[in-house]
PDB file of C-alpha atoms in Angstrom:
ATOM      1  CA  UNK A 287      35.085  53.806 -16.338  1.00  0.00           C
ATOM      2  CA  UNK A 288      35.127  51.728 -19.525  1.00  0.00           C
ATOM      3  CA  UNK A 289      33.799  54.010 -22.316  1.00  0.00           C
ATOM      4  CA  UNK A 290      32.973  51.035 -24.555  1.00  0.00           C
ATOM      5  CA  UNK A 291      30.742  49.524 -21.857  1.00  0.00           C
ATOM      6  CA  UNK A 292      28.958  52.827 -21.333  1.00  0.00           C
ATOM      7  CA  UNK A 293      28.415  53.350 -25.073  1.00  0.00           C
ATOM      8  CA  UNK A 294      27.171  49.777 -25.511  1.00  0.00           C
ATOM      9  CA  UNK A 295      24.703  50.167 -22.645  1.00  0.00           C
ATOM     10  CA  UNK A 296      23.508  53.535 -23.986  1.00  0.00           C
ATOM     11  CA  UNK A 297      22.912  51.904 -27.370  1.00  0.00           C
ATOM     12  CA  UNK A 298      21.000  49.049 -25.729  1.00  0.00           C
ATOM     13  CA  UNK A 299      18.753  51.433 -23.815  1.00  0.00           C
ATOM     14  CA  UNK A 300      18.260  53.556 -26.921  1.00  0.00           C
ATOM     15  CA  UNK A 301      17.176  50.468 -28.862  1.00  0.00           C
ATOM     16  CA  UNK A 302      14.690  49.476 -26.157  1.00  0.00           C
ATOM     17  CA  UNK A 303      13.163  52.952 -26.023  1.00  0.00           C
ATOM     18  CA  UNK A 304      12.997  53.321 -29.812  1.00  0.00           C
ATOM     19  CA  UNK A 305      11.173  50.007 -30.160  1.00  0.00           C
ATOM     20  CA  UNK A 306       8.865  50.943 -27.285  1.00  0.00           C
ATOM     21  CA  UNK A 307       7.677  54.327 -28.521  1.00  0.00           C
ATOM     22  CA  UNK A 308       8.301  54.074 -32.266  1.00  0.00           C
ATOM     23  CA  UNK A 309       6.948  50.567 -32.902  1.00  0.00           C
ATOM     24  CA  UNK A 310       5.055  48.990 -30.014  1.00  0.00           C
ATOM     25  CA  UNK A 311       3.281  52.087 -28.654  1.00  0.00           C
ATOM     26  CA  UNK A 312       3.070  54.333 -31.690  1.00  0.00           C
ATOM     27  CA  UNK A 313      -0.683  54.764 -31.251  1.00  0.00           C
ATOM     28  CA  UNK A 314      -2.040  56.071 -27.957  1.00  0.00           C
ATOM     29  CA  UNK A 315      -4.131  53.473 -26.132  1.00  0.00           C
ATOM     30  CA  UNK A 316      -5.153  52.389 -22.658  1.00  0.00           C
ATOM     31  CA  UNK A 317      -2.724  49.750 -21.343  1.00  0.00           C
ATOM     32  CA  UNK A 318      -4.818  46.878 -19.915  1.00  0.00           C
ATOM     33  CA  UNK A 319      -3.598  44.828 -16.911  1.00  0.00           C
ATOM     34  CA  UNK A 320      -2.744  41.777 -19.042  1.00  0.00           C
ATOM     35  CA  UNK A 321      -0.499  43.842 -21.330  1.00  0.00           C
ATOM     36  CA  UNK A 322       1.068  45.564 -18.316  1.00  0.00           C
ATOM     37  CA  UNK A 323       1.809  42.168 -16.769  1.00  0.00           C
ATOM     38  CA  UNK A 324       3.528  40.968 -19.952  1.00  0.00           C
ATOM     39  CA  UNK A 325       5.655  44.119 -20.109  1.00  0.00           C
ATOM     40  CA  UNK A 326       6.530  43.855 -16.424  1.00  0.00           C
ATOM     41  CA  UNK A 327       7.663  40.253 -16.924  1.00  0.00           C
ATOM     42  CA  UNK A 328       9.695  41.315 -19.982  1.00  0.00           C
ATOM     43  CA  UNK A 329      11.520  44.130 -18.173  1.00  0.00           C
ATOM     44  CA  UNK A 330      12.234  41.958 -15.135  1.00  0.00           C
ATOM     45  CA  UNK A 331      13.487  39.216 -17.449  1.00  0.00           C
ATOM     46  CA  UNK A 332      15.765  41.632 -19.312  1.00  0.00           C
ATOM     47  CA  UNK A 333      17.100  42.922 -16.004  1.00  0.00           C
ATOM     48  CA  UNK A 334      17.807  39.359 -14.862  1.00  0.00           C
ATOM     49  CA  UNK A 335      19.629  38.595 -18.102  1.00  0.00           C
ATOM     50  CA  UNK A 336      21.753  41.737 -17.738  1.00  0.00           C
ATOM     51  CA  UNK A 337      22.586  40.868 -14.134  1.00  0.00           C
ATOM     52  CA  UNK A 338      23.793  37.426 -15.277  1.00  0.00           C
ATOM     53  CA  UNK A 339      25.841  39.114 -18.000  1.00  0.00           C
ATOM     54  CA  UNK A 340      27.489  41.275 -15.343  1.00  0.00           C
ATOM     55  CA  UNK A 341      28.390  38.061 -13.511  1.00  0.00           C
ATOM     56  CA  UNK A 342      29.930  36.554 -16.654  1.00  0.00           C
ATOM     57  CA  UNK A 343      31.788  39.781 -17.370  1.00  0.00           C
ATOM     58  CA  UNK A 344      32.920  40.924 -13.923  1.00  0.00           C
ATOM     59  CA  UNK A 345      32.426  37.945 -11.657  1.00  0.00           C
ATOM     60  CA  UNK A 346      29.895  36.615  -9.175  1.00  0.00           C
ATOM     61  CA  UNK A 347      30.375  39.303  -6.530  1.00  0.00           C
ATOM     62  CA  UNK A 348      29.673  42.090  -9.039  1.00  0.00           C
ATOM     63  CA  UNK A 349      26.564  40.229 -10.203  1.00  0.00           C
ATOM     64  CA  UNK A 350      25.251  39.835  -6.653  1.00  0.00           C
ATOM     65  CA  UNK A 351      25.867  43.530  -6.012  1.00  0.00           C
ATOM     66  CA  UNK A 352      24.031  44.402  -9.232  1.00  0.00           C
ATOM     67  CA  UNK A 353      21.007  42.268  -8.339  1.00  0.00           C
ATOM     68  CA  UNK A 354      20.908  43.732  -4.824  1.00  0.00           C
ATOM     69  CA  UNK A 355      20.992  47.268  -6.217  1.00  0.00           C
ATOM     70  CA  UNK A 356      18.292  46.447  -8.747  1.00  0.00           C
ATOM     71  CA  UNK A 357      16.082  44.927  -6.036  1.00  0.00           C
ATOM     72  CA  UNK A 358      16.433  48.045  -3.874  1.00  0.00           C
ATOM     73  CA  UNK A 359      15.764  50.418  -6.762  1.00  0.00           C
ATOM     74  CA  UNK A 360      12.812  48.432  -8.110  1.00  0.00           C
ATOM     75  CA  UNK A 361      11.242  48.192  -4.658  1.00  0.00           C
ATOM     76  CA  UNK A 362      11.656  51.899  -4.012  1.00  0.00           C
ATOM     77  CA  UNK A 363      10.064  52.504  -7.417  1.00  0.00           C
ATOM     78  CA  UNK A 364       6.718  51.310  -6.061  1.00  0.00           C
ATOM     79  CA  UNK A 365       6.323  54.663  -4.308  1.00  0.00           C
ATOM     80  CA  UNK A 366       6.952  56.405  -7.638  1.00  0.00           C
ATOM     81  CA  UNK A 367       4.057  54.416  -9.104  1.00  0.00           C
ATOM     82  CA  UNK A 368       1.573  55.836  -6.618  1.00  0.00           C
ATOM     83  CA  UNK A 369       2.898  59.365  -7.150  1.00  0.00           C
ATOM     84  CA  UNK A 370       2.372  58.894 -10.905  1.00  0.00           C
ATOM     85  CA  UNK A 371      -1.270  58.144 -10.185  1.00  0.00           C
ATOM     86  CA  UNK A 372      -1.570  61.356  -8.129  1.00  0.00           C
ATOM     87  CA  UNK A 373       0.058  63.422 -10.884  1.00  0.00           C
ATOM     88  CA  UNK A 374      -2.178  62.053 -13.626  1.00  0.00           C
ATOM     89  CA  UNK A 375      -5.219  62.654 -11.471  1.00  0.00           C
ATOM     90  CA  UNK A 376      -4.176  66.208 -10.623  1.00  0.00           C
ATOM     91  CA  UNK A 377      -3.677  67.147 -14.291  1.00  0.00           C
ATOM     92  CA  UNK A 378      -6.594  65.063 -15.616  1.00  0.00           C
ATOM     93  CA  UNK A 379      -4.437  63.047 -18.008  1.00  0.00           C
ATOM     94  CA  UNK A 380      -6.570  60.387 -19.741  1.00  0.00           C
ATOM     95  CA  UNK A 381      -5.306  56.775 -19.473  1.00  0.00           C
ATOM     96  CA  UNK A 382      -4.624  56.553 -23.216  1.00  0.00           C
ATOM     97  CA  UNK A 383      -2.036  59.369 -23.031  1.00  0.00           C
ATOM     98  CA  UNK A 384      -0.323  58.277 -19.811  1.00  0.00           C
ATOM     99  CA  UNK A 385       2.157  55.922 -21.466  1.00  0.00           C
ATOM    100  CA  UNK A 386       3.542  58.716 -23.638  1.00  0.00           C
ATOM    101  CA  UNK A 387       4.037  61.019 -20.648  1.00  0.00           C
ATOM    102  CA  UNK A 388       5.726  58.191 -18.731  1.00  0.00           C
ATOM    103  CA  UNK A 389       8.001  57.425 -21.696  1.00  0.00           C
ATOM    104  CA  UNK A 390       9.439  60.931 -21.753  1.00  0.00           C
ATOM    105  CA  UNK A 391       9.448  60.999 -17.964  1.00  0.00           C
ATOM    106  CA  UNK A 392      11.588  57.853 -17.913  1.00  0.00           C
ATOM    107  CA  UNK A 393      13.953  59.327 -20.517  1.00  0.00           C
ATOM    108  CA  UNK A 394      14.383  62.461 -18.417  1.00  0.00           C
ATOM    109  CA  UNK A 395      14.836  60.412 -15.237  1.00  0.00           C
ATOM    110  CA  UNK A 396      17.600  58.353 -16.873  1.00  0.00           C
ATOM    111  CA  UNK A 397      19.491  61.487 -17.911  1.00  0.00           C
ATOM    112  CA  UNK A 398      19.031  63.133 -14.510  1.00  0.00           C
ATOM    113  CA  UNK A 399      20.133  60.061 -12.563  1.00  0.00           C
ATOM    114  CA  UNK A 400      23.182  59.589 -14.767  1.00  0.00           C
ATOM    115  CA  UNK A 401      24.318  63.105 -13.871  1.00  0.00           C
ATOM    116  CA  UNK A 402      23.625  62.561 -10.152  1.00  0.00           C
ATOM    117  CA  UNK A 403      25.375  59.177 -10.087  1.00  0.00           C
ATOM    118  CA  UNK A 404      28.509  60.388 -11.891  1.00  0.00           C
ATOM    119  CA  UNK A 405      28.628  63.423  -9.596  1.00  0.00           C
ATOM    120  CA  UNK A 406      28.082  61.264  -6.505  1.00  0.00           C
ATOM    121  CA  UNK A 407      30.752  58.749  -7.557  1.00  0.00           C
ATOM    122  CA  UNK A 408      33.292  61.519  -8.114  1.00  0.00           C
ATOM    123  CA  UNK A 409      32.536  63.032  -4.706  1.00  0.00           C
ATOM    124  CA  UNK A 410      32.793  59.656  -2.951  1.00  0.00           C
ATOM    125  CA  UNK A 411      36.122  58.998  -4.683  1.00  0.00           C
ATOM    126  CA  UNK A 412      37.464  62.278  -3.299  1.00  0.00           C
ATOM    127  CA  UNK A 413      35.825  62.363   0.110  1.00  0.00           C
ATOM    128  CA  UNK A 414      35.240  59.012   1.842  1.00  0.00           C
ATOM    129  CA  UNK A 415      33.312  60.645   4.677  1.00  0.00           C
ATOM    130  CA  UNK A 416      30.428  61.405   2.295  1.00  0.00           C
ATOM    131  CA  UNK A 417      29.416  57.737   2.621  1.00  0.00           C
ATOM    132  CA  UNK A 418      28.887  58.347   6.341  1.00  0.00           C
ATOM    133  CA  UNK A 419      26.579  61.261   5.498  1.00  0.00           C
ATOM    134  CA  UNK A 420      24.695  59.050   3.045  1.00  0.00           C
ATOM    135  CA  UNK A 421      24.368  56.369   5.722  1.00  0.00           C
ATOM    136  CA  UNK A 422      23.032  58.787   8.327  1.00  0.00           C
ATOM    137  CA  UNK A 423      20.622  60.246   5.777  1.00  0.00           C
ATOM    138  CA  UNK A 424      19.259  56.793   4.914  1.00  0.00           C
ATOM    139  CA  UNK A 425      18.751  55.890   8.570  1.00  0.00           C
ATOM    140  CA  UNK A 426      16.855  59.142   9.207  1.00  0.00           C
ATOM    141  CA  UNK A 427      14.809  58.665   6.019  1.00  0.00           C
ATOM    142  CA  UNK A 428      13.980  55.081   6.976  1.00  0.00           C
ATOM    143  CA  UNK A 429      12.861  56.097  10.465  1.00  0.00           C
ATOM    144  CA  UNK A 430      10.691  58.865   9.032  1.00  0.00           C
ATOM    145  CA  UNK A 431       9.152  56.440   6.536  1.00  0.00           C
ATOM    146  CA  UNK A 432       8.482  53.909   9.307  1.00  0.00           C
ATOM    147  CA  UNK A 433       6.580  56.583  11.246  1.00  0.00           C
ATOM    148  CA  UNK A 434       4.438  57.302   8.189  1.00  0.00           C
ATOM    149  CA  UNK A 435       6.098  60.618   7.370  1.00  0.00           C
ATOM    150  CA  UNK A 436       6.843  59.803   3.750  1.00  0.00           C
ATOM    151  CA  UNK A 437       3.362  60.073   2.233  1.00  0.00           C
ATOM    152  CA  UNK A 438       3.217  61.662  -1.243  1.00  0.00           C
ATOM    153  CA  UNK A 439       1.922  65.210  -1.250  1.00  0.00           C
ATOM    154  CA  UNK A 440      -0.089  67.259  -3.711  1.00  0.00           C
ATOM    155  CA  UNK A 441       1.847  67.341  -7.026  1.00  0.00           C
ATOM    156  CA  UNK A 442       0.661  70.878  -7.760  1.00  0.00           C
ATOM    157  CA  UNK A 443       2.201  72.077  -4.481  1.00  0.00           C
ATOM    158  CA  UNK A 444       5.662  71.132  -5.747  1.00  0.00           C
ATOM    159  CA  UNK A 445       7.804  74.287  -6.178  1.00  0.00           C
ATOM    160  CA  UNK A 446       8.925  73.186  -9.654  1.00  0.00           C
ATOM    161  CA  UNK A 447       5.332  72.743 -10.816  1.00  0.00           C
ATOM    162  CA  UNK A 448       4.296  76.084  -9.297  1.00  0.00           C
ATOM    163  CA  UNK A 449       7.210  77.761 -11.092  1.00  0.00           C
ATOM    164  CA  UNK A 450       6.188  76.133 -14.384  1.00  0.00           C
ATOM    165  CA  UNK A 451       2.579  77.257 -13.974  1.00  0.00           C
ATOM    166  CA  UNK A 452       3.678  80.834 -13.364  1.00  0.00           C
ATOM    167  CA  UNK A 453       6.161  81.043 -16.225  1.00  0.00           C
ATOM    168  CA  UNK A 454       4.776  78.713 -18.894  1.00  0.00           C
ATOM    169  CA  UNK A 455       1.825  79.869 -20.938  1.00  0.00           C
ATOM    170  CA  UNK A 456      -0.386  76.815 -20.769  1.00  0.00           C
ATOM    171  CA  UNK A 457      -3.738  75.767 -22.158  1.00  0.00           C
ATOM    172  CA  UNK A 458      -6.384  74.271 -19.921  1.00  0.00           C
ATOM    173  CA  UNK A 459      -7.359  71.592 -22.433  1.00  0.00           C
ATOM    174  CA  UNK A 460      -5.527  68.678 -24.020  1.00  0.00           C
ATOM    175  CA  UNK A 461      -4.451  68.624 -27.675  1.00  0.00           C
ATOM    176  CA  UNK A 462      -4.000  64.922 -28.294  1.00  0.00           C
ATOM    177  CA  UNK A 463      -0.562  63.641 -27.343  1.00  0.00           C
ATOM    178  CA  UNK A 464       1.172  66.966 -27.857  1.00  0.00           C
ATOM    179  CA  UNK A 465       3.113  68.672 -25.066  1.00  0.00           C
ATOM    180  CA  UNK A 466       3.263  72.048 -26.851  1.00  0.00           C
ATOM    181  CA  UNK A 467       0.650  73.346 -29.253  1.00  0.00           C
ATOM    182  CA  UNK A 468       0.605  76.311 -31.650  1.00  0.00           C
ATOM    183  CA  UNK A 469      -2.334  78.667 -31.126  1.00  0.00           C
ATOM    184  CA  UNK A 470      -3.340  82.062 -32.495  1.00  0.00           C
ATOM    185  CA  UNK A 471      -1.710  83.627 -29.437  1.00  0.00           C
ATOM    186  CA  UNK A 472       1.537  81.691 -29.895  1.00  0.00           C
ATOM    187  CA  UNK A 473       2.918  78.413 -28.594  1.00  0.00           C
ATOM    188  CA  UNK A 474       1.295  77.066 -25.441  1.00  0.00           C
ATOM    189  CA  UNK A 475       2.122  74.199 -23.086  1.00  0.00           C
ATOM    190  CA  UNK A 476      -0.574  71.574 -22.604  1.00  0.00           C
ATOM    191  CA  UNK A 477      -1.482  69.803 -19.347  1.00  0.00           C
ATOM    192  CA  UNK A 478       0.646  66.875 -20.557  1.00  0.00           C
ATOM    193  CA  UNK A 479       3.777  69.030 -20.308  1.00  0.00           C
ATOM    194  CA  UNK A 480       2.854  70.163 -16.799  1.00  0.00           C
ATOM    195  CA  UNK A 481       2.291  66.528 -15.806  1.00  0.00           C
ATOM    196  CA  UNK A 482       5.700  65.614 -17.261  1.00  0.00           C
ATOM    197  CA  UNK A 483       7.364  68.376 -15.241  1.00  0.00           C
ATOM    198  CA  UNK A 484       5.632  67.118 -12.105  1.00  0.00           C
ATOM    199  CA  UNK A 485       6.850  63.558 -12.790  1.00  0.00           C
ATOM    200  CA  UNK A 486      10.438  64.725 -13.207  1.00  0.00           C
ATOM    201  CA  UNK A 487      10.265  66.800 -10.026  1.00  0.00           C
ATOM    202  CA  UNK A 488       8.926  63.820  -8.062  1.00  0.00           C
ATOM    203  CA  UNK A 489      11.660  61.533  -9.445  1.00  0.00           C
ATOM    204  CA  UNK A 490      14.317  63.998  -8.298  1.00  0.00           C
ATOM    205  CA  UNK A 491      12.921  63.679  -4.765  1.00  0.00           C
ATOM    206  CA  UNK A 492      12.915  59.873  -4.924  1.00  0.00           C
ATOM    207  CA  UNK A 493      16.448  59.848  -6.331  1.00  0.00           C
ATOM    208  CA  UNK A 494      17.594  61.508  -3.128  1.00  0.00           C
ATOM    209  CA  UNK A 495      16.729  58.252  -1.323  1.00  0.00           C
ATOM    210  CA  UNK A 496      17.524  55.627  -3.929  1.00  0.00           C
ATOM    211  CA  UNK A 497      20.946  56.784  -5.138  1.00  0.00           C
ATOM    212  CA  UNK A 498      22.542  56.977  -1.651  1.00  0.00           C
ATOM    213  CA  UNK A 499      21.018  53.555  -0.933  1.00  0.00           C
ATOM    214  CA  UNK A 500      22.820  51.878  -3.806  1.00  0.00           C
ATOM    215  CA  UNK A 501      26.067  53.714  -3.012  1.00  0.00           C
ATOM    216  CA  UNK A 502      25.853  51.779   0.245  1.00  0.00           C
ATOM    217  CA  UNK A 503      26.460  48.636  -1.811  1.00  0.00           C
ATOM    218  CA  UNK A 504      29.035  49.822  -4.340  1.00  0.00           C
ATOM    219  CA  UNK A 505      30.677  52.989  -5.609  1.00  0.00           C
ATOM    220  CA  UNK A 506      31.082  51.568  -9.132  1.00  0.00           C
ATOM    221  CA  UNK A 507      29.116  54.078 -11.254  1.00  0.00           C
ATOM    222  CA  UNK A 508      28.409  51.529 -13.997  1.00  0.00           C
ATOM    223  CA  UNK A 509      26.719  49.084 -11.634  1.00  0.00           C
ATOM    224  CA  UNK A 510      24.922  51.926  -9.843  1.00  0.00           C
ATOM    225  CA  UNK A 511      23.550  53.437 -13.054  1.00  0.00           C
ATOM    226  CA  UNK A 512      22.665  50.247 -14.921  1.00  0.00           C
ATOM    227  CA  UNK A 513      20.718  48.826 -11.964  1.00  0.00           C
ATOM    228  CA  UNK A 514      18.960  52.196 -11.642  1.00  0.00           C
ATOM    229  CA  UNK A 515      18.246  52.261 -15.361  1.00  0.00           C
ATOM    230  CA  UNK A 516      16.600  48.834 -15.498  1.00  0.00           C
ATOM    231  CA  UNK A 517      14.470  49.668 -12.456  1.00  0.00           C
ATOM    232  CA  UNK A 518      13.338  52.935 -14.086  1.00  0.00           C
ATOM    233  CA  UNK A 519      12.646  51.267 -17.438  1.00  0.00           C
ATOM    234  CA  UNK A 520      10.254  48.881 -15.714  1.00  0.00           C
ATOM    235  CA  UNK A 521       8.369  51.697 -14.005  1.00  0.00           C
ATOM    236  CA  UNK A 522       5.832  52.293 -16.760  1.00  0.00           C
ATOM    237  CA  UNK A 523       4.514  48.738 -16.888  1.00  0.00           C
ATOM    238  CA  UNK A 524       4.629  48.569 -13.091  1.00  0.00           C
ATOM    239  CA  UNK A 525       2.477  51.703 -12.946  1.00  0.00           C
ATOM    240  CA  UNK A 526      -0.239  50.257 -15.181  1.00  0.00           C
ATOM    241  CA  UNK A 527      -0.137  47.058 -13.128  1.00  0.00           C
ATOM    242  CA  UNK A 528      -0.180  48.550  -9.614  1.00  0.00           C
ATOM    243  CA  UNK A 529      -1.569  52.105  -9.825  1.00  0.00           C
ATOM    244  CA  UNK A 530      -4.801  51.154  -8.047  1.00  0.00           C
ATOM    245  CA  UNK A 531      -3.268  48.706  -5.580  1.00  0.00           C
ATOM    246  CA  UNK A 532      -1.704  50.966  -2.944  1.00  0.00           C
ATOM    247  CA  UNK A 533      -3.848  49.524  -0.163  1.00  0.00           C
ATOM    248  CA  UNK A 534      -2.860  45.979  -1.089  1.00  0.00           C
ATOM    249  CA  UNK A 535       0.748  46.707  -0.159  1.00  0.00           C
ATOM    250  CA  UNK A 536       0.002  48.273   3.184  1.00  0.00           C
ATOM    251  CA  UNK A 537       3.181  47.014   4.870  1.00  0.00           C
ATOM    252  CA  UNK A 538       5.567  47.638   1.979  1.00  0.00           C
ATOM    253  CA  UNK A 539       6.542  51.122   3.244  1.00  0.00           C
ATOM    254  CA  UNK A 540       7.647  49.509   6.511  1.00  0.00           C
ATOM    255  CA  UNK A 541       9.704  47.002   4.538  1.00  0.00           C
ATOM    256  CA  UNK A 542      11.287  49.782   2.475  1.00  0.00           C
ATOM    257  CA  UNK A 543      12.013  51.711   5.665  1.00  0.00           C
ATOM    258  CA  UNK A 544      13.769  48.651   7.111  1.00  0.00           C
ATOM    259  CA  UNK A 545      15.815  48.278   3.912  1.00  0.00           C
ATOM    260  CA  UNK A 546      16.935  51.916   4.020  1.00  0.00           C
ATOM    261  CA  UNK A 547      17.876  51.611   7.694  1.00  0.00           C
ATOM    262  CA  UNK A 548      19.789  48.385   7.014  1.00  0.00           C
ATOM    263  CA  UNK A 549      21.755  49.945   4.144  1.00  0.00           C
ATOM    264  CA  UNK A 550      22.362  53.108   6.148  1.00  0.00           C
ATOM    265  CA  UNK A 551      23.719  51.175   9.125  1.00  0.00           C
ATOM    266  CA  UNK A 552      25.844  49.094   6.739  1.00  0.00           C
ATOM    267  CA  UNK A 553      27.386  52.308   5.404  1.00  0.00           C
ATOM    268  CA  UNK A 554      27.989  53.694   8.881  1.00  0.00           C
ATOM    269  CA  UNK A 555      29.692  50.479  10.003  1.00  0.00           C
ATOM    270  CA  UNK A 556      31.512  49.898   6.729  1.00  0.00           C
ATOM    271  CA  UNK A 557      34.934  50.380   8.295  1.00  0.00           C
ATOM    272  CA  UNK A 558      34.194  48.019  11.190  1.00  0.00           C
ATOM    273  CA  UNK A 559      31.923  45.264   9.862  1.00  0.00           C
ATOM    274  CA  UNK A 560      32.018  43.694   6.399  1.00  0.00           C
ATOM    275  CA  UNK A 561      28.711  42.393   5.056  1.00  0.00           C
ATOM    276  CA  UNK A 562      29.124  40.371   1.858  1.00  0.00           C
ATOM    277  CA  UNK A 563      27.012  41.112  -1.246  1.00  0.00           C
ATOM    278  CA  UNK A 564      25.262  37.732  -0.858  1.00  0.00           C
ATOM    279  CA  UNK A 565      24.351  38.471   2.763  1.00  0.00           C
ATOM    280  CA  UNK A 566      23.047  41.925   1.795  1.00  0.00           C
ATOM    281  CA  UNK A 567      20.950  40.459  -1.002  1.00  0.00           C
ATOM    282  CA  UNK A 568      19.463  37.819   1.307  1.00  0.00           C
ATOM    283  CA  UNK A 569      18.643  40.300   4.079  1.00  0.00           C
ATOM    284  CA  UNK A 570      16.971  42.752   1.692  1.00  0.00           C
ATOM    285  CA  UNK A 571      15.051  40.005  -0.123  1.00  0.00           C
ATOM    286  CA  UNK A 572      13.772  38.576   3.187  1.00  0.00           C
ATOM    287  CA  UNK A 573      12.686  42.011   4.447  1.00  0.00           C
ATOM    288  CA  UNK A 574      10.789  42.835   1.266  1.00  0.00           C
ATOM    289  CA  UNK A 575       9.345  39.321   1.009  1.00  0.00           C
ATOM    290  CA  UNK A 576       7.973  39.522   4.550  1.00  0.00           C
ATOM    291  CA  UNK A 577       6.476  42.984   3.893  1.00  0.00           C
ATOM    292  CA  UNK A 578       4.767  41.904   0.665  1.00  0.00           C
ATOM    293  CA  UNK A 579       3.633  38.582   2.151  1.00  0.00           C
ATOM    294  CA  UNK A 580       2.145  40.262   5.223  1.00  0.00           C
ATOM    295  CA  UNK A 581       0.373  42.816   2.996  1.00  0.00           C
ATOM    296  CA  UNK A 582      -1.155  40.167   0.745  1.00  0.00           C
ATOM    297  CA  UNK A 583      -2.180  38.030   3.708  1.00  0.00           C
ATOM    298  CA  UNK A 584      -3.908  40.990   5.348  1.00  0.00           C
ATOM    299  CA  UNK A 585      -5.547  41.940   2.064  1.00  0.00           C
ATOM    300  CA  UNK A 586      -6.786  38.377   1.545  1.00  0.00           C
ATOM    301  CA  UNK A 587      -8.157  38.190   5.073  1.00  0.00           C
ATOM    302  CA  UNK A 588     -10.115  41.413   4.624  1.00  0.00           C
ATOM    303  CA  UNK A 589     -11.301  40.187   1.225  1.00  0.00           C
ATOM    304  CA  UNK A 590     -12.686  37.008   2.803  1.00  0.00           C
ATOM    305  CA  UNK A 591     -14.500  39.152   5.357  1.00  0.00           C
ATOM    306  CA  UNK A 592     -16.475  40.635   2.475  1.00  0.00           C
ATOM    307  CA  UNK A 593     -14.796  43.964   1.855  1.00  0.00           C
ATOM    308  CA  UNK A 594     -13.810  45.000  -1.655  1.00  0.00           C
ATOM    309  CA  UNK A 595     -10.072  44.461  -2.077  1.00  0.00           C
ATOM    310  CA  UNK A 596      -9.406  48.042  -3.065  1.00  0.00           C
ATOM    311  CA  UNK A 597     -11.482  49.608  -0.307  1.00  0.00           C
ATOM    312  CA  UNK A 598      -9.518  51.632   2.259  1.00  0.00           C
ATOM    313  CA  UNK A 599      -9.285  49.974   5.674  1.00  0.00           C
TER     314      UNK A 599
END
């Protein structure tokens, strides 16, 4: 691993996050759809620019692998978006404070995924057969998702959240944007801290799917982490854009299931069949495009029949 590249990327991410929280979102406010759309376009644009930089730096094959990993991670992030909505609803977090919770949630997710990716890369380097386990796991996960067995559960039922509730002295009311507040009885956690813990616990669960998926494309930890990082950085704006649109992407879980199965099979057959980065990118893009297109077409058809677009079918 090139330490200069890692330090430069860490500085870049640090700059983005400092500008985000310290300048652009210093004051708590509700993020409207138009602002969320602009931020989504910005993060996708920055990711595209970085992917092109990878191509200039390491060559076209590395760039294609990076874009494929980013596409997988960003697509899988859609499920995180809907879990965020469940968490904020469960802990009654007002819309104006949600960006701050997501900011620190993203920071924690970046640190956690860096540890998991470095650990996973070191294990793969020592034991090649771990890729076969990853492949089998992805196939099983994809089949379970295709059968509808991957629905998000109650955030408060998560063992980490239950542990935090039992061991953290928490208030029942909010105190502005603060996660911990000083009271006459001592320091207390606020519901924002409990929501943050729930977000981190849910991301750990999603990382169990997404990290093995990208190891199916490459074992280069820099490409794995940077594609993960850009997908995670775009999560906040994607949440404010799509939080209420779960029904509009009805077939996306099937598309994601197909992607996981494809990557899993690719890992299992890695020693027998070589699938180029370009072919992988095209297959994954077609699968996701068909899933999104079918969802929007169905949503439009129901809308023309007179049903509200957000109404459950």
